[in-house]
Amino acid sequence: MRRALELARQAESYGEVPVGAILVRDGRVLGEGLNTLIRDHDPSAHAEMVAIRAAAKAEGNYRLPGTTLYVTLEPCSMCAGAIVQARIARVVYGADDPRTGAARSVFRILDHPQLNHRCEVVGGVLAEECGDLLRRFFRARRRHRADDKL
């Protein structure tokens, strides 16, 4: 999760929402990602999606069984769908997302009993640090917008 936080800070330095993700199997990093929606003009360029794409390419397979995804923010429904499709075994996330979270907060996609794949979900890892990073980012963004209106 520390590496995911480093990636989130990197995203913030680019003006992106600070979210980072890392996909690991047996202690080996298969893929990393950070939010690049603005930079890449791509609404699907969430940190999780970027990490999953990198790992799938590195592995030469769209299925990534036996992997753990570490991400600083609870995945949204788009990312949760990709996680299920990739057959990721475990998702460990930092801060809950009470608006769009699809692991526990709003939806429970990752362990939904009607889906053909379910992930182990562990939330709240370094939650305070992950949440503080996001809160500071959005607070500064709101302050900047208010200054622009003056």
PDB file of C-alpha atoms in Angstrom:
ATOM      1  CA  MET A   1       0.000   0.000   0.000  1.00  0.00           C
ATOM      2  CA  ARG A   2       2.956   2.322   0.544  1.00  0.00           C
ATOM      3  CA  ARG A   3       3.878   2.027  -3.144  1.00  0.00           C
ATOM      4  CA  ALA A   4       0.256   2.712  -4.115  1.00  0.00           C
ATOM      5  CA  LEU A   5       0.408   5.877  -1.999  1.00  0.00           C
ATOM      6  CA  GLU A   6       3.591   6.956  -3.809  1.00  0.00           C
ATOM      7  CA  LEU A   7       1.767   6.493  -7.108  1.00  0.00           C
ATOM      8  CA  ALA A   8      -1.212   8.474  -5.779  1.00  0.00           C
ATOM      9  CA  ARG A   9       1.100  11.363  -4.867  1.00  0.00           C
ATOM     10  CA  GLN A  10       2.565  11.196  -8.371  1.00  0.00           C
ATOM     11  CA  ALA A  11      -0.953  11.449  -9.827  1.00  0.00           C
ATOM     12  CA  GLU A  12      -1.591  14.481  -7.639  1.00  0.00           C
ATOM     13  CA  SER A  13       1.571  16.155  -8.936  1.00  0.00           C
ATOM     14  CA  TYR A  14       0.070  15.867 -12.436  1.00  0.00           C
ATOM     15  CA  GLY A  15      -3.201  17.458 -11.281  1.00  0.00           C
ATOM     16  CA  GLU A  16      -5.030  14.127 -11.266  1.00  0.00           C
ATOM     17  CA  VAL A  17      -7.173  12.827  -8.406  1.00  0.00           C
ATOM     18  CA  PRO A  18      -4.553  11.129  -6.189  1.00  0.00           C
ATOM     19  CA  VAL A  19      -5.243   7.426  -6.532  1.00  0.00           C
ATOM     20  CA  GLY A  20      -2.583   4.761  -7.011  1.00  0.00           C
ATOM     21  CA  ALA A  21      -2.702   0.998  -7.522  1.00  0.00           C
ATOM     22  CA  ILE A  22      -0.279  -1.899  -7.673  1.00  0.00           C
ATOM     23  CA  LEU A  23      -0.980  -5.500  -8.727  1.00  0.00           C
ATOM     24  CA  VAL A  24       1.158  -8.224  -7.155  1.00  0.00           C
ATOM     25  CA  ARG A  25       1.510 -11.997  -7.358  1.00  0.00           C
ATOM     26  CA  ASP A  26       3.796 -13.935  -4.991  1.00  0.00           C
ATOM     27  CA  GLY A  27       5.547 -10.728  -3.942  1.00  0.00           C
ATOM     28  CA  ARG A  28       6.315  -9.734  -7.550  1.00  0.00           C
ATOM     29  CA  VAL A  29       4.879  -6.532  -9.018  1.00  0.00           C
ATOM     30  CA  LEU A  30       3.029  -7.272 -12.257  1.00  0.00           C
ATOM     31  CA  GLY A  31       1.613  -3.818 -12.892  1.00  0.00           C
ATOM     32  CA  GLU A  32       1.301  -0.357 -11.419  1.00  0.00           C
ATOM     33  CA  GLY A  33      -1.067   2.479 -12.141  1.00  0.00           C
ATOM     34  CA  LEU A  34      -2.115   5.953 -11.183  1.00  0.00           C
ATOM     35  CA  ASN A  35      -5.024   8.069 -12.293  1.00  0.00           C
ATOM     36  CA  THR A  36      -4.349   9.516 -15.756  1.00  0.00           C
ATOM     37  CA  LEU A  37      -7.872  10.459 -16.857  1.00  0.00           C
ATOM     38  CA  ILE A  38      -7.064  14.108 -17.508  1.00  0.00           C
ATOM     39  CA  ARG A  39      -3.618  13.550 -19.024  1.00  0.00           C
ATOM     40  CA  ASP A  40      -4.768  10.752 -21.326  1.00  0.00           C
ATOM     41  CA  HIS A  41      -8.254  12.136 -22.066  1.00  0.00           C
ATOM     42  CA  ASP A  42      -9.542   8.701 -21.061  1.00  0.00           C
ATOM     43  CA  PRO A  43     -12.428   8.213 -18.628  1.00  0.00           C
ATOM     44  CA  SER A  44     -11.331   4.603 -18.079  1.00  0.00           C
ATOM     45  CA  ALA A  45      -7.775   5.522 -17.003  1.00  0.00           C
ATOM     46  CA  HIS A  46      -8.373   4.908 -13.304  1.00  0.00           C
ATOM     47  CA  ALA A  47      -5.349   3.696 -11.344  1.00  0.00           C
ATOM     48  CA  GLU A  48      -6.777   0.173 -11.075  1.00  0.00           C
ATOM     49  CA  MET A  49      -7.452  -0.074 -14.808  1.00  0.00           C
ATOM     50  CA  VAL A  50      -3.958   1.163 -15.664  1.00  0.00           C
ATOM     51  CA  ALA A  51      -2.396  -1.397 -13.273  1.00  0.00           C
ATOM     52  CA  ILE A  52      -4.581  -4.236 -14.610  1.00  0.00           C
ATOM     53  CA  ARG A  53      -3.738  -3.361 -18.233  1.00  0.00           C
ATOM     54  CA  ALA A  54      -0.009  -3.271 -17.463  1.00  0.00           C
ATOM     55  CA  ALA A  55      -0.159  -6.598 -15.627  1.00  0.00           C
ATOM     56  CA  ALA A  56      -2.218  -8.313 -18.342  1.00  0.00           C
ATOM     57  CA  LYS A  57       0.227  -7.133 -20.988  1.00  0.00           C
ATOM     58  CA  ALA A  58       3.238  -8.247 -18.933  1.00  0.00           C
ATOM     59  CA  GLU A  59       1.666 -11.654 -18.287  1.00  0.00           C
ATOM     60  CA  GLY A  60       0.348 -12.080 -21.818  1.00  0.00           C
ATOM     61  CA  ASN A  61      -3.045 -12.956 -20.398  1.00  0.00           C
ATOM     62  CA  TYR A  62      -6.230 -11.046 -19.607  1.00  0.00           C
ATOM     63  CA  ARG A  63      -6.803 -13.323 -16.615  1.00  0.00           C
ATOM     64  CA  LEU A  64      -4.712 -12.610 -13.532  1.00  0.00           C
ATOM     65  CA  PRO A  65      -5.535 -15.343 -10.996  1.00  0.00           C
ATOM     66  CA  GLY A  66      -3.671 -15.479  -7.711  1.00  0.00           C
ATOM     67  CA  THR A  67      -3.039 -11.733  -7.703  1.00  0.00           C
ATOM     68  CA  THR A  68      -3.652  -9.021  -5.134  1.00  0.00           C
ATOM     69  CA  LEU A  69      -4.563  -5.479  -6.118  1.00  0.00           C
ATOM     70  CA  TYR A  70      -3.579  -2.751  -3.672  1.00  0.00           C
ATOM     71  CA  VAL A  71      -5.361   0.551  -4.277  1.00  0.00           C
ATOM     72  CA  THR A  72      -5.597   3.716  -2.198  1.00  0.00           C
ATOM     73  CA  LEU A  73      -9.335   4.227  -2.783  1.00  0.00           C
ATOM     74  CA  GLU A  74     -12.190   1.732  -2.874  1.00  0.00           C
ATOM     75  CA  PRO A  75     -12.748   0.715  -6.518  1.00  0.00           C
ATOM     76  CA  CYS A  76     -15.690   2.127  -8.473  1.00  0.00           C
ATOM     77  CA  SER A  77     -18.135  -0.078 -10.397  1.00  0.00           C
ATOM     78  CA  MET A  78     -16.114   0.139 -13.641  1.00  0.00           C
ATOM     79  CA  CYS A  79     -12.921  -0.953 -11.920  1.00  0.00           C
ATOM     80  CA  ALA A  80     -14.727  -3.610  -9.900  1.00  0.00           C
ATOM     81  CA  GLY A  81     -16.079  -5.080 -13.138  1.00  0.00           C
ATOM     82  CA  ALA A  82     -12.577  -5.242 -14.607  1.00  0.00           C
ATOM     83  CA  ILE A  83     -11.272  -6.809 -11.396  1.00  0.00           C
ATOM     84  CA  VAL A  84     -13.899  -9.546 -11.633  1.00  0.00           C
ATOM     85  CA  GLN A  85     -13.221 -10.100 -15.351  1.00  0.00           C
ATOM     86  CA  ALA A  86      -9.472 -10.388 -14.673  1.00  0.00           C
ATOM     87  CA  ARG A  87     -10.139 -12.934 -11.906  1.00  0.00           C
ATOM     88  CA  ILE A  88      -8.069 -11.005  -9.384  1.00  0.00           C
ATOM     89  CA  ALA A  89      -8.117 -12.973  -6.139  1.00  0.00           C
ATOM     90  CA  ARG A  90      -7.831 -10.221  -3.556  1.00  0.00           C
ATOM     91  CA  VAL A  91      -8.379  -6.471  -3.359  1.00  0.00           C
ATOM     92  CA  VAL A  92      -6.841  -4.438  -0.560  1.00  0.00           C
ATOM     93  CA  TYR A  93      -7.872  -0.796  -0.449  1.00  0.00           C
ATOM     94  CA  GLY A  94      -7.267   2.213   1.743  1.00  0.00           C
ATOM     95  CA  ALA A  95     -10.089   4.754   1.972  1.00  0.00           C
ATOM     96  CA  ASP A  96     -13.774   3.977   1.560  1.00  0.00           C
ATOM     97  CA  ASP A  97     -15.585   5.831  -1.229  1.00  0.00           C
ATOM     98  CA  PRO A  98     -19.067   6.669   0.091  1.00  0.00           C
ATOM     99  CA  ARG A  99     -20.165   8.074  -3.291  1.00  0.00           C
ATOM    100  CA  THR A 100     -19.064   5.478  -5.837  1.00  0.00           C
ATOM    101  CA  GLY A 101     -17.443   2.611  -3.926  1.00  0.00           C
ATOM    102  CA  ALA A 102     -18.237  -0.782  -5.420  1.00  0.00           C
ATOM    103  CA  ALA A 103     -16.513  -3.043  -2.912  1.00  0.00           C
ATOM    104  CA  ARG A 104     -18.609  -2.206   0.155  1.00  0.00           C
ATOM    105  CA  SER A 105     -19.730   1.426   0.431  1.00  0.00           C
ATOM    106  CA  VAL A 106     -22.372   1.731  -2.307  1.00  0.00           C
ATOM    107  CA  PHE A 107     -22.267  -1.594  -4.176  1.00  0.00           C
ATOM    108  CA  ARG A 108     -20.786  -5.015  -3.410  1.00  0.00           C
ATOM    109  CA  ILE A 109     -19.636  -6.085  -6.847  1.00  0.00           C
ATOM    110  CA  LEU A 110     -16.386  -7.755  -5.835  1.00  0.00           C
ATOM    111  CA  ASP A 111     -18.015 -10.426  -3.701  1.00  0.00           C
ATOM    112  CA  HIS A 112     -21.522 -10.478  -5.146  1.00  0.00           C
ATOM    113  CA  PRO A 113     -22.910 -14.025  -4.879  1.00  0.00           C
ATOM    114  CA  GLN A 114     -24.486 -13.990  -8.359  1.00  0.00           C
ATOM    115  CA  LEU A 115     -21.225 -13.330 -10.180  1.00  0.00           C
ATOM    116  CA  ASN A 116     -19.027 -16.163 -11.400  1.00  0.00           C
ATOM    117  CA  HIS A 117     -15.955 -14.780  -9.595  1.00  0.00           C
ATOM    118  CA  ARG A 118     -15.638 -13.264  -6.153  1.00  0.00           C
ATOM    119  CA  CYS A 119     -12.659 -11.485  -4.619  1.00  0.00           C
ATOM    120  CA  GLU A 120     -11.500 -11.397  -1.078  1.00  0.00           C
ATOM    121  CA  VAL A 121     -11.865  -7.761  -0.003  1.00  0.00           C
ATOM    122  CA  VAL A 122      -9.838  -6.035   2.708  1.00  0.00           C
ATOM    123  CA  GLY A 123     -10.641  -2.382   3.295  1.00  0.00           C
ATOM    124  CA  GLY A 124      -9.220   0.294   5.547  1.00  0.00           C
ATOM    125  CA  VAL A 125      -5.494  -0.389   5.076  1.00  0.00           C
ATOM    126  CA  LEU A 126      -3.716   2.922   5.745  1.00  0.00           C
ATOM    127  CA  ALA A 127      -7.192   4.429   5.409  1.00  0.00           C
ATOM    128  CA  GLU A 128      -6.366   7.615   7.280  1.00  0.00           C
ATOM    129  CA  GLU A 129      -3.316   8.372   5.153  1.00  0.00           C
ATOM    130  CA  CYS A 130      -5.145   7.526   1.912  1.00  0.00           C
ATOM    131  CA  GLY A 131      -8.202   9.546   2.918  1.00  0.00           C
ATOM    132  CA  ASP A 132      -6.155  12.541   4.073  1.00  0.00           C
ATOM    133  CA  LEU A 133      -4.412  12.697   0.696  1.00  0.00           C
ATOM    134  CA  LEU A 134      -7.769  12.796  -1.100  1.00  0.00           C
ATOM    135  CA  ARG A 135      -9.322  15.298   1.328  1.00  0.00           C
ATOM    136  CA  ARG A 136      -6.362  17.687   0.994  1.00  0.00           C
ATOM    137  CA  PHE A 137      -6.510  17.417  -2.791  1.00  0.00           C
ATOM    138  CA  PHE A 138     -10.215  18.232  -3.000  1.00  0.00           C
ATOM    139  CA  ARG A 139      -9.975  20.961  -0.354  1.00  0.00           C
ATOM    140  CA  ALA A 140      -7.216  22.668  -2.394  1.00  0.00           C
ATOM    141  CA  ARG A 141      -9.218  22.226  -5.587  1.00  0.00           C
ATOM    142  CA  ARG A 142     -12.301  23.858  -4.024  1.00  0.00           C
ATOM    143  CA  ARG A 143     -10.167  26.698  -2.649  1.00  0.00           C
ATOM    144  CA  HIS A 144      -8.597  27.216  -6.101  1.00  0.00           C
ATOM    145  CA  ARG A 145     -12.018  27.339  -7.756  1.00  0.00           C
ATOM    146  CA  ALA A 146     -13.256  29.845  -5.150  1.00  0.00           C
ATOM    147  CA  ASP A 147     -10.199  32.028  -5.810  1.00  0.00           C
ATOM    148  CA  ASP A 148     -10.918  31.917  -9.555  1.00  0.00           C
ATOM    149  CA  LYS A 149     -14.379  33.363  -8.913  1.00  0.00           C
ATOM    150  CA  LEU A 150     -13.017  36.436  -7.114  1.00  0.00           C
TER     151      LEU A 150
END
